[in-house]
Amino acid sequence: MGAHLLTLVTFIPVLGGIIIAFIPREKLDAIRWTAVAATALQLLVSFVILGSYDRMNPDIQMVEHYSWIPAFNIEYFMGIDGLSLPMVLLTPFISFLAIFSSWKIPKAQKGYFSLFLLLDTGMMGVFVSLDFFLFYIFWEVMLLPMYFLIGMWGGPKKEYAAIKFFLYTLFGSVLMLLGMLALYFSLEPHTFNMIILRDAAPEIGQKLLLGMNAAKVIFMLLFVGFAIKVPIFPFHTWLPLAHVEAPTAISVILAGILLKMGTYGFLRISWPVLPSATLWFALPMAILGLINIIYGAMAALAQKDLKKMVAYSSINHMGYVLLGMSAMTAAGMNGAVFQMFNHGTITAMLFMLVGVVYDRAHHRDIDGFGGIAAKVPIYAGVVALAWFAGLGLPGLSGFISEALCFIGAFPVFTWITIFATLGIVLNAAYFLWSYQRIFFGPLNPKYENLEEINKRELWTLIPLAVVVIFLGIYPAPMLDLMSGTLNQLVDIVKTAGMMAGF
Amino acid sequence: MPMVNLSIIILVLPLISFVFQMFFGRRLEGKKGEWISISLVLVTLLLAIIMFANMLFDYQPDFRQEAQFTWLNLGSFQLEMGILVDNITIIMLLVVAIISGLVHIYSVEYMKDDVRYSRYFGFLGIFTFSMYGITIANNLFMIYCFWELVGLSSYLLIGHWWEKKSAADAGKKAFIVNRIGDIGMFMGLMIVATVAGTFNYELLFERIGNGAWAAGVGGLFGGVDPNTLLTWAGVLIFMGAIGKSAQFPLHVWLPDAMEGPTPVSALIHAATMVAAGVYLTVRIFPMLTPNAMSFIALIGGFTAFFAATIAITQNDIKKVLAYSTVSQLGYMIMALGTGAYVAGFFHLVTHAMFKGLLFLASGSVIHMMHHSLHKLGDHETDAQDMRNMGGLRTKMPITYTVFLIASLSISGIPLFSGFLSKDAILAGTWAYAAHIHDGWLAQAHLGWLLPFFGFSAALITAFYMFRLMFMTFHGEPKNKAIFDNMHEAPRLITVPIMVLGALSTWIFFSLPSFNPLGGEGWFHHLVQQAKSVVPTGAFDAETFAHGLHAAHYPAMYTSLIVAGLGIGLAVLIYLLREIDPEKIAIRLGVLYRGSLNKWYMDEIYLHGIIRPFLKGCGAVATFDMEIYDHYVIDGVGRRVKSLATGTGVADDLVVDGAVNLFGIIFQWLGWTLKFVQTGKIQNYLIYVLIGVLMVYLINVF
Amino acid sequence: MHALSSYLILSALLFSLGLYTVITRKNAVAILMGIELILNAANVNFIAFSKFVTHHVEGHLMAVFIIMLAAAEAAVALAIILNLYNDHGNINVDEANALKR
């Protein structure tokens, strides 16, 4: 059993999904609790993984390596290191809580929870695969349930949003597939094994493809695939729509985990396998990060729909990740991955909180509230916590990762970082402004009888809040998990860069 | 290390108060739950007094204890959290503890029956916690963290009465304006981290001094001159102080912050938090280059003067005090900029006492005004407007007395604490102008601007403070009904202000000497000028010290004259009514309107920056969804779709047609050839035989 | 060589007779007999080559195999023919055209 933790953590949810498929649709509670059990078990396994992870060892661990399709040298190859571990912890954590946020899904619960669990498996698989082909399969496995989850259980424009999400992502996947195949054929013997590919990085860096540097071409192909997921400007427009139309729990998953798959892909594949191209593209990447920060923040500031504002805040926050990870410094890289984790928890809170008020007021118009803090003080308090976490208040986890991203990026991209700090003010502006409009001022008489947040909702938020506060006060446990691997990654990219003459 | 341990306890206790009030406070409202917070803060006060006594007992100017631990370790990058206790820390801790303790007690009465009573005390707790954190931090990163937390508590407390839009607006404004300053500070931090590789004060100064700074600049900003970069680092970190200490041009939030409860204004927006900027500048003083100091001095001086000009015309009692605070903070900043390090920090301490007192005393008046108005059932009259007061000295003798003490102190009259510190600052500007030739301000021959700002601000200060005194406490009551219902405030209010009144006299600051005109007291012994570590062209502290000595008496006489002039003018206009203020206002025209409207700074920001920027944001959002997404992304989608339709038609006609053609051909073939298929094996065998024969024949021939 | 060619000629004669029978007869039993002839022609060939060319035992083995196969085939074929007779009342292969359209 010990040797198959990663397989377990990946496939437990889908097993739960299969069981749900056999439960009659009337037995709602059985369906829900099966979903809870599946994700809880997955969470438990992720804790076991955390417990047996050796943080002193920066290399991949808990490897599961079997031949799968020998004819094409495709392997069933899983393993984790300091880069994937935070995501392996985040995914079941958010999924588990998101199950509770979807407790009151109005229709077709059976299908919903089965698809949800399938989605969970897809996401987890992406984070543990070390074979590019396997990675790609999980990447696509995630896509389909997401399409249905948005398209069937979403808001008024759900079909449009779902198809848009689907096509956008699929477009990226196709380019990614091309890049993947190009990588596959660039080595002899052909392989999808990421570790072999990484070690052969100098060789790949010298190949030609269509008369151009193969590394650069492949990097750009993969870039589009990953950039759409992150999303990086200008590939971001699916996000506000999908987030707004998706049901609360799915928005939580989308923003909390799915977006990380993009940046994870960069750090897992593009960075180590194509280091010369990475350095070549680092500056544009940082500029895109800056654009994400400022553009996302400005757009968020102008939103009238609360959920849309939160959605744009994700674009803004992922900008910090891009900035940090393109700098190739220890602080920047750790900050970026830490920000991936923190954004996962914080944005999950943000979306859940939006969901809470939407369930009661049935609208999300920021200007349509006013003064409700008087009626729902506990809710107002939790929102304040989440909002302040979002705007990067010290003592809450988001601050540390943002600060690390900035400090790490500053020596490399000085001017870009200076402009990016403007994002700090804009963050404060859009969060505080929306908070004021919703909670402060005289009470809107329409909400005289607004219900306070209930126990179930509160208890889905409390674990997130605890993590946010704990990591804000003492981030070392999380950073210790990942710093070894990430420093090694920085070294790999930098060494390769030196060899390529950067 | 007992002092460090004590300071940790001091730090943690208010946090406990916050957590307690947040989770249990509501249940204990009306059951004396606030006294838990109060006793926690009083314990910190006690501990601070112990530390202070210890310091006096030691009497070591270079006392210093430091402890730190690695907070996060990323291999090549580390962050430490640590505590530095030296004399400055201890004095600052005591100041914060005194004001915070008194404000806690005062609030019991002032905030009685408030809707969010327990929450209020919780917020006071987190504020006190963060302020202690700033005080004991031993590195810039930690100070930045607590810096922001102070901003948070300020936001929460200003917006305490958030049902009022103005209060909610003011809280938000305070937070955002502060963040603008903080960006600068953060950039400074990034420069420091990159070049020096540490945030720790002592290590940083050491690395600047021993050339590690110059070596660390590397290719930053295209290989900038290390000294220039040092100037920039200093100025940028100082930007944090511009925000927090409400210096021009980021001063706009402080007057608005008066929307918060008055004890909060006393604690946060007069005595402690706004002084944090000064404290930060004190901390980074050794790394300031003459150029950076010129900038700081000019900002401070201009703010001192500029804010004073606004304070003259305000009618809201708290607004006057708010602008007075801005102005006094300008003094401190200017002092640090001119190199009068001790004077700047000294003024911080004395100002904390008398300005805290002024706010609490004005709070006493406002509180009683509210009571009186409440009794009259009047909800229209503004309880803070001085035009509704007058003659209150008979009704509120204690408040009047302490207010007088504080006013004399702030005006710089001997026997009061303000005289000691203010005089030292003015002497500093004088010495700077006369003797210092480093820094661009002196090189541009603008050095005399500083004494000009300083002395004219002193004149104006004396004037507006006594204008305030006379309008509130002297003359005929403006409103008889209100006046009749006024009486002295309850003891929970008067005791704290009497304590502060006592602390506003000279004696506490000049011991062991009793000389009210200054001389060298414990303060000047324990707080000594920090040595500059700037490697080349450092600030000439020795020349300055000589100049300071020479400027002492001329500056003192001048400042006494201007203060007397200001008070005399106020007496003439507002007490004796020899000159009609209205006429002067009309005579001054534009100047009067400008002052009354705060020189239109808010309007400039609103119309010049905020509105256009929000419009820009709207444009971005519209562009994103309506234009970019609609035309480009969906456009691609539509183009692909129409392409697909076209392909569909083509597919039907050409590809499918071709396929069908083949179908038809083979159908025909099938029809024809099916007659060959007899189903008789014999026939087939014949075909086979024929085939074999043909192959044979072909092979043979 | 002389011996071999005479065997081959015998075999060719047998094969031709068998083929002729298969093609011309309508009686299923007669066709079956023709097939037996063809098979035995092959048998003769095997034995002959084994004897004169390879000098190995495989050819003999093959012949034994074929004999066995022929017996099985005859059994199956006769069974089919019997069924055909039961259905149609005769064993004329021309009339067994139920699968023809």
XYZ file of C-alpha atoms in Angstrom, chain B residues 21-600:
580
model
C -13.032 40.631 22.253
C -13.586 39.186 18.777
C -14.804 35.823 20.025
C -16.271 36.471 23.443
C -16.657 40.226 23.651
C -20.209 40.330 22.411
C -21.399 38.027 25.214
C -19.702 40.125 27.846
C -21.023 43.485 26.718
C -22.527 45.212 29.697
C -20.796 42.716 31.946
C -17.550 44.646 32.204
C -15.916 42.588 29.431
C -14.014 45.689 28.346
C -12.079 45.640 31.593
C -10.278 42.514 30.447
C -8.866 44.479 27.538
C -8.122 47.406 29.757
C -6.299 45.349 32.329
C -4.275 43.630 29.609
C -3.187 46.987 28.259
C -2.493 48.277 31.741
C -0.255 45.275 32.318
C 1.686 46.249 29.226
C 1.883 49.759 30.605
C 3.252 48.398 33.833
C 5.824 46.319 31.972
C 6.776 49.319 29.871
C 7.258 51.327 33.048
C 9.456 48.563 34.415
C 11.539 48.648 31.270
C 11.684 52.408 31.447
C 12.753 52.380 35.074
C 15.372 49.832 34.232
C 16.638 52.079 31.496
C 16.842 55.073 33.821
C 18.578 52.928 36.357
C 21.181 51.770 33.849
C 21.501 55.220 32.288
C 23.435 53.806 29.342
C 23.053 55.729 26.077
C 24.153 52.743 24.010
C 21.983 50.154 25.701
C 20.933 47.549 23.188
C 19.497 44.058 23.233
C 18.599 42.076 20.196
C 17.131 38.655 19.569
C 15.977 37.095 16.365
C 15.088 33.864 14.707
C 14.918 32.693 11.130
C 11.369 33.073 10.002
C 11.759 31.557 6.610
C 14.746 30.062 4.923
C 14.895 29.562 1.171
C 18.526 28.678 0.984
C 19.981 31.730 -0.689
C 17.301 33.990 0.734
C 16.337 34.252 4.359
C 14.013 36.372 6.384
C 14.450 36.934 10.066
C 12.024 38.171 12.621
C 13.527 39.746 15.617
C 13.305 42.202 18.422
C 15.528 45.151 19.071
C 15.299 46.853 22.419
C 17.262 50.014 22.871
C 16.463 53.297 24.573
C 14.424 54.551 21.643
C 12.365 51.392 21.704
C 11.717 51.646 25.401
C 10.692 55.280 25.257
C 8.413 54.619 22.320
C 6.896 51.582 24.052
C 6.165 53.686 27.090
C 4.566 56.412 25.018
C 2.341 53.938 23.220
C 1.465 52.169 26.450
C 0.581 55.381 28.259
C -1.616 56.762 25.516
C -3.181 53.414 24.756
C -3.884 52.706 28.420
C -5.448 56.088 28.982
C -7.473 55.876 25.810
C -8.766 52.473 26.848
C -9.992 53.856 30.140
C -11.349 56.995 28.535
C -13.270 54.936 25.989
C -15.290 53.173 28.648
C -17.201 56.372 29.184
C -16.903 57.857 25.734
C -18.081 54.765 23.869
C -20.731 53.786 26.408
C -23.803 52.260 24.747
C -22.082 52.013 21.391
C -23.490 49.396 19.007
C -20.152 47.665 18.587
C -18.693 48.306 21.977
C -16.728 45.075 22.433
C -15.527 45.158 18.868
C -14.199 48.626 19.442
C -12.045 47.409 22.297
C -10.881 44.488 20.204
C -9.766 46.860 17.479
C -7.971 49.008 20.023
C -6.217 45.810 21.052
C -5.035 44.923 17.571
C -3.934 48.470 17.030
C -1.878 48.461 20.205
C -0.429 45.105 19.224
C 0.654 46.343 15.803
C 2.057 49.546 17.209
C 4.164 47.629 19.699
C 5.258 45.457 16.802
C 6.517 48.467 14.866
C 8.289 49.660 17.950
C 10.209 46.516 18.766
C 10.954 45.314 15.241
C 14.618 44.895 14.494
C 14.309 44.837 10.762
C 12.586 46.668 7.960
C 10.537 43.731 6.760
C 8.980 43.168 10.135
C 8.279 46.852 10.530
C 6.574 46.740 7.141
C 4.351 43.879 8.263
C 3.223 45.678 11.383
C 3.057 48.869 9.390
C 0.301 47.362 7.301
C -1.431 45.906 10.339
C -1.503 49.350 11.872
C -3.097 50.492 8.649
C -5.692 47.760 9.040
C -6.572 48.726 12.591
C -6.718 52.347 11.572
C -9.113 51.350 8.791
C -11.277 49.394 11.185
C -11.391 52.132 13.787
C -11.960 55.043 11.450
C -14.800 53.094 9.927
C -16.167 52.144 13.314
C -19.380 54.008 12.621
C -19.662 52.664 9.096
C -23.350 53.413 8.836
C -22.176 56.910 7.968
C -20.875 56.951 4.431
C -18.298 59.570 5.331
C -16.811 57.268 7.975
C -16.627 54.290 5.636
C -15.136 56.510 2.950
C -12.575 57.884 5.341
C -11.437 54.446 6.449
C -11.020 53.294 2.897
C -9.233 56.478 1.953
C -6.844 56.130 4.860
C -5.972 52.583 3.904
C -5.478 53.270 0.220
C -3.529 56.494 0.642
C -1.320 54.738 3.142
C -0.793 51.949 0.682
C 0.459 54.416 -1.875
C 3.134 55.422 0.573
C 3.745 51.793 1.344
C 4.488 51.023 -2.282
C 7.385 53.411 -2.038
C 8.474 51.863 1.185
C 8.242 48.424 -0.347
C 10.376 49.510 -3.295
C 12.911 50.788 -0.826
C 12.793 47.434 0.882
C 13.344 45.648 -2.401
C 16.393 47.807 -3.106
C 17.722 47.081 0.359
C 17.089 43.359 -0.009
C 18.762 43.236 -3.390
C 21.783 45.340 -2.626
C 22.469 44.707 1.044
C 20.850 41.307 1.308
C 19.406 41.989 4.736
C 16.617 43.904 6.384
C 18.210 44.007 9.798
C 19.036 47.611 10.782
C 22.408 46.899 12.279
C 23.597 44.563 9.531
C 22.290 46.929 6.912
C 24.111 49.899 8.369
C 27.216 47.828 8.740
C 27.096 46.773 5.110
C 26.534 50.326 3.967
C 29.480 51.451 6.061
C 31.942 48.779 5.007
C 31.405 49.012 1.283
C 29.294 45.899 0.876
C 26.487 48.137 -0.314
C 28.590 49.599 -3.106
C 29.686 46.105 -4.096
C 26.140 44.808 -4.038
C 24.670 47.306 -6.461
C 25.864 45.306 -9.445
C 23.830 45.866 -12.559
C 20.766 47.210 -10.830
C 19.257 50.145 -12.743
C 22.034 49.766 -15.304
C 24.783 50.040 -12.695
C 23.674 53.122 -10.818
C 26.044 54.992 -8.501
C 25.796 53.327 -5.055
C 25.410 56.632 -3.302
C 22.575 57.716 -5.544
C 20.921 54.390 -4.953
C 21.330 54.870 -1.229
C 19.604 58.221 -1.531
C 16.809 56.595 -3.450
C 16.497 53.787 -0.961
C 16.250 56.311 1.843
C 13.701 58.459 0.057
C 11.603 55.455 -0.941
C 11.499 53.990 2.536
C 10.667 57.443 3.770
C 7.658 57.383 1.443
C 6.138 54.961 3.919
C 6.500 57.705 6.482
C 4.946 60.223 4.111
C 1.873 58.047 4.003
C 1.652 57.057 7.615
C 2.698 60.394 9.075
C 0.391 62.202 6.689
C 3.019 64.337 5.021
C 2.322 66.407 1.948
C 1.154 65.233 -0.583
C -0.361 62.183 1.122
C -1.732 64.095 4.088
C -5.300 64.070 2.789
C -6.394 61.005 4.704
C -5.672 62.265 8.204
C -8.291 65.037 8.451
C -10.895 62.639 7.063
C -9.837 60.078 9.626
C -11.466 62.306 12.221
C -14.657 60.476 11.339
C -13.527 57.843 13.800
C -14.372 58.065 17.486
C -12.402 60.798 19.236
C -10.370 58.508 21.522
C -9.253 56.736 18.371
C -8.199 60.043 16.897
C -6.205 60.686 20.028
C -4.545 57.302 20.071
C -3.998 56.614 16.423
C -4.267 59.820 14.502
C -2.437 62.067 16.875
C -0.144 60.317 19.278
C 1.099 56.994 18.045
C 0.357 55.604 14.617
C 1.017 58.789 12.716
C 4.219 59.093 14.706
C 5.228 55.669 13.377
C 6.444 57.397 10.231
C 8.702 59.552 12.337
C 9.813 56.485 14.254
C 10.673 54.735 10.994
C 12.692 57.733 9.853
C 14.490 57.707 13.191
C 15.304 54.056 12.667
C 16.696 54.478 9.175
C 18.400 57.760 10.022
C 21.971 56.388 9.800
C 21.513 55.378 6.159
C 20.137 58.692 4.983
C 22.388 60.591 2.628
C 22.453 64.391 2.717
C 20.370 64.460 -0.456
C 17.747 62.194 1.031
C 17.756 64.329 4.160
C 17.217 67.430 2.065
C 14.164 65.824 0.576
C 12.877 64.763 3.973
C 13.482 68.174 5.481
C 11.704 69.927 2.646
C 8.714 67.614 2.793
C 8.498 68.012 6.535
C 8.966 71.753 6.515
C 6.472 72.345 3.776
C 3.944 70.094 5.467
C 4.392 71.906 8.771
C 3.665 75.224 7.121
C 1.055 74.054 4.655
C -1.078 72.211 7.199
C -0.872 75.098 9.635
C -2.332 77.434 7.009
C -5.331 75.158 6.657
C -5.839 74.799 10.396
C -6.457 78.539 10.766
C -9.788 78.561 9.029
C -11.324 75.265 10.097
C -14.369 75.417 12.326
C -14.637 71.763 13.265
C -12.706 71.366 16.501
C -11.262 68.017 15.475
C -10.331 69.229 11.996
C -8.255 72.010 13.524
C -6.490 69.491 15.682
C -6.051 67.135 12.737
C -4.309 69.751 10.636
C -2.345 70.749 13.681
C -1.212 67.133 13.936
C -0.157 67.086 10.307
C 1.744 70.252 10.886
C 3.468 68.990 14.038
C 4.397 65.740 12.299
C 5.921 67.911 9.633
C 8.028 69.469 12.329
C 9.346 66.133 13.442
C 10.098 65.023 9.929
C 11.766 68.314 9.172
C 13.879 67.935 12.300
C 15.103 64.536 11.171
C 15.769 65.936 7.725
C 17.906 68.700 9.124
C 19.816 66.213 11.211
C 18.246 67.227 14.509
C 17.735 63.587 15.318
C 17.241 63.907 19.042
C 14.931 66.885 18.689
C 12.784 65.097 16.157
C 12.276 62.075 18.348
C 11.882 64.278 21.397
C 9.084 66.143 19.721
C 7.441 62.855 18.906
C 7.300 62.047 22.597
C 6.151 65.421 23.876
C 3.702 65.790 21.000
C 2.216 62.408 21.788
C 1.363 63.661 25.248
C -0.017 67.082 24.484
C -1.711 66.165 21.232
C -3.234 63.085 22.796
C -4.410 65.393 25.506
C -5.834 67.917 23.046
C -7.860 65.238 21.341
C -9.076 63.650 24.520
C -10.007 67.036 25.919
C -11.803 67.996 22.741
C -13.451 64.608 22.985
C -14.604 65.566 26.433
C -16.204 68.700 25.005
C -17.741 66.816 22.104
C -19.028 64.112 24.385
C -20.757 66.618 26.620
C -22.056 68.501 23.591
C -23.604 65.252 22.390
C -25.189 64.740 25.775
C -26.534 68.226 25.802
C -27.874 67.961 22.267
C -29.363 64.605 23.089
C -31.172 66.077 26.042
C -32.502 68.813 23.796
C -33.556 66.268 21.241
C -31.470 68.105 18.684
C -30.042 65.861 15.957
C -29.193 68.607 13.497
C -26.596 70.714 15.264
C -23.010 69.673 14.738
C -21.489 68.756 18.088
C -17.987 69.344 16.797
C -18.499 72.776 15.314
C -16.801 75.442 17.424
C -19.349 77.979 16.243
C -21.860 76.220 18.475
C -19.656 76.406 21.551
C -18.162 79.266 23.521
C -17.771 80.167 27.152
C -17.384 76.590 28.235
C -14.601 77.317 30.715
C -17.054 77.895 33.510
C -18.910 74.704 32.773
C -15.901 72.458 32.222
C -13.056 73.773 34.358
C -10.895 70.662 34.314
C -11.161 70.243 30.597
C -10.447 73.917 30.168
C -7.338 73.791 32.350
C -5.774 70.838 30.654
C -6.677 72.234 27.254
C -4.866 75.422 28.172
C -1.821 73.464 29.277
C -1.750 71.544 26.023
C -2.235 74.701 23.960
C 0.616 76.418 25.719
C 2.710 73.348 25.221
C 2.049 73.093 21.505
C 2.634 76.804 21.080
C 6.066 76.398 22.621
C 5.772 78.359 25.827
C 8.347 77.691 28.557
C 7.353 75.493 31.477
C 5.659 73.142 29.065
C 7.053 70.144 27.282
C 6.396 71.427 23.787
C 8.735 74.294 24.338
C 11.674 71.994 24.931
C 11.267 69.951 21.806
C 9.983 72.603 19.473
C 12.745 74.939 20.405
C 15.281 72.253 19.655
C 13.743 71.668 16.237
C 13.736 75.335 15.355
C 17.306 75.670 16.504
C 18.079 72.698 14.309
C 16.624 74.340 11.237
C 18.511 77.472 12.034
C 21.780 75.596 12.408
C 21.080 73.655 9.237
C 20.447 76.789 7.220
C 23.470 78.547 8.596
C 26.087 75.850 8.609
C 25.256 72.860 6.469
C 26.302 72.803 2.826
C 25.608 69.179 1.927
C 22.528 68.001 0.132
C 20.767 69.597 -2.793
C 18.582 71.808 -0.652
C 21.580 73.604 0.845
C 23.404 73.618 -2.476
C 20.435 75.277 -4.121
C 20.642 77.938 -1.387
C 17.166 77.076 -0.203
C 18.359 76.141 3.282
C 16.668 79.162 4.832
C 13.321 77.916 3.643
C 13.325 75.526 6.570
C 13.599 78.071 9.392
C 11.073 80.157 7.479
C 8.613 77.249 7.393
C 9.417 76.385 10.985
C 8.973 79.823 12.494
C 5.953 80.818 10.450
C 4.324 77.506 11.318
C 5.096 78.260 14.968
C 3.372 81.606 14.627
C 0.349 80.136 12.955
C 0.199 77.283 15.438
C 0.074 79.617 18.408
C -2.577 81.623 16.636
C -4.940 78.816 15.660
C -4.581 77.022 18.977
C -5.697 80.070 20.865
C -8.348 80.778 18.299
C -9.610 77.306 19.153
C -9.320 77.980 22.882
C -11.179 81.254 22.713
C -13.894 80.082 20.393
C -14.570 77.054 22.562
C -14.016 78.111 26.111
C -14.210 81.912 26.168
C -16.618 84.558 25.034
C -20.354 84.354 25.094
C -22.038 81.007 24.605
C -23.291 80.866 21.023
C -26.212 78.699 21.877
C -27.795 79.283 25.230
C -29.821 76.069 25.307
C -26.835 73.861 24.643
C -24.710 75.825 27.061
C -27.183 75.411 29.890
C -27.121 71.658 29.557
C -23.326 71.394 29.565
C -21.354 70.226 32.563
C -17.997 68.703 33.353
C -17.288 65.239 31.973
C -17.352 62.168 34.251
C -14.281 60.959 36.034
C -13.374 58.240 33.520
C -12.760 61.081 31.099
C -11.235 63.678 33.341
C -8.694 61.427 35.033
C -6.921 60.387 31.809
C -6.772 63.964 30.577
C -5.410 65.170 33.888
C -2.676 62.551 33.703
C -1.784 63.735 30.239
C -1.989 67.319 31.402
C 0.642 66.587 33.984
C 2.792 64.841 31.391
C 2.663 67.931 29.186
C 4.723 69.959 31.593
C 8.451 70.333 31.278
C 9.425 68.599 34.450
C 9.075 65.051 33.214
C 11.409 65.699 30.353
C 14.111 67.828 31.866
C 14.910 65.762 34.953
C 17.322 65.532 36.626
C 17.553 69.247 35.815
C 14.686 71.571 36.703
C 15.535 74.174 34.125
C 12.344 74.926 32.176
C 14.337 76.425 29.315
C 15.873 73.139 28.313
C 19.280 71.999 29.316
C 20.316 68.416 29.271
C 17.770 66.064 30.824
C 17.637 62.297 30.857
C 16.228 62.263 27.396
C 19.216 63.961 25.867
C 21.512 61.682 27.736
C 19.799 58.448 26.772
C 18.972 59.314 23.185
C 22.028 60.369 21.318
C 22.457 61.401 17.731
C 22.734 58.263 15.591
C 25.925 58.115 13.588
C 25.565 58.252 9.868
C 26.992 55.268 8.037
C 26.872 56.853 4.602
C 30.322 56.070 3.214
C 30.994 59.219 1.189
C 29.759 62.743 1.790
C 27.953 61.856 4.978
C 25.975 64.407 6.873
C 28.376 66.587 8.843
C 27.092 65.928 12.336
C 29.945 67.770 14.057
C 29.468 71.076 12.269
C 25.792 70.700 12.871
C 26.287 70.143 16.597
C 28.360 73.319 16.813
C 25.800 75.213 14.788
C 23.066 73.919 17.025
C 24.834 75.241 20.053
C 25.252 78.637 18.471
C 21.664 78.751 17.262
C 20.157 77.797 20.582
C 19.505 81.234 22.006
C 18.643 83.178 18.856
C 16.211 80.458 17.885
C 14.698 80.401 21.344
C 14.104 84.126 21.423
C 12.696 84.159 17.939
C 10.376 81.296 18.669
C 9.165 82.954 21.860
C 8.500 86.139 19.966
C 6.559 84.440 17.196
C 4.573 82.355 19.673
C 3.734 85.471 21.658
C 2.794 87.208 18.440
C 0.481 84.401 17.464
C -1.205 84.274 20.841
C -1.489 88.051 20.950
C -3.123 88.099 17.551
C -5.588 85.462 18.674
C -6.327 87.458 21.798
C -6.944 90.575 19.726
C -9.225 88.888 17.265
C -11.086 86.258 19.216
C -10.900 87.330 22.850
C -11.011 91.100 22.762
C -12.712 91.197 19.378
C -10.710 94.250 18.365
C -10.453 92.979 14.832
C -13.296 91.311 13.023
C -12.186 87.966 11.590
C -14.862 88.153 8.892
C -13.383 91.331 7.510
C -9.952 89.799 7.352
C -11.411 86.815 5.596
C -13.000 89.063 2.974
C -9.826 91.067 2.645
C -7.789 87.931 2.078
C -10.265 86.593 -0.472
C -8.602 83.827 -2.442
C -6.223 82.940 0.346
C -9.054 82.517 2.805
C -11.107 80.352 0.491
C -8.067 78.293 -0.358
C -7.313 77.649 3.262
C -10.910 76.909 4.119
C -11.066 74.364 1.303
C -7.761 72.751 2.245
C -6.149 74.250 -0.834
C -8.445 72.011 -2.876
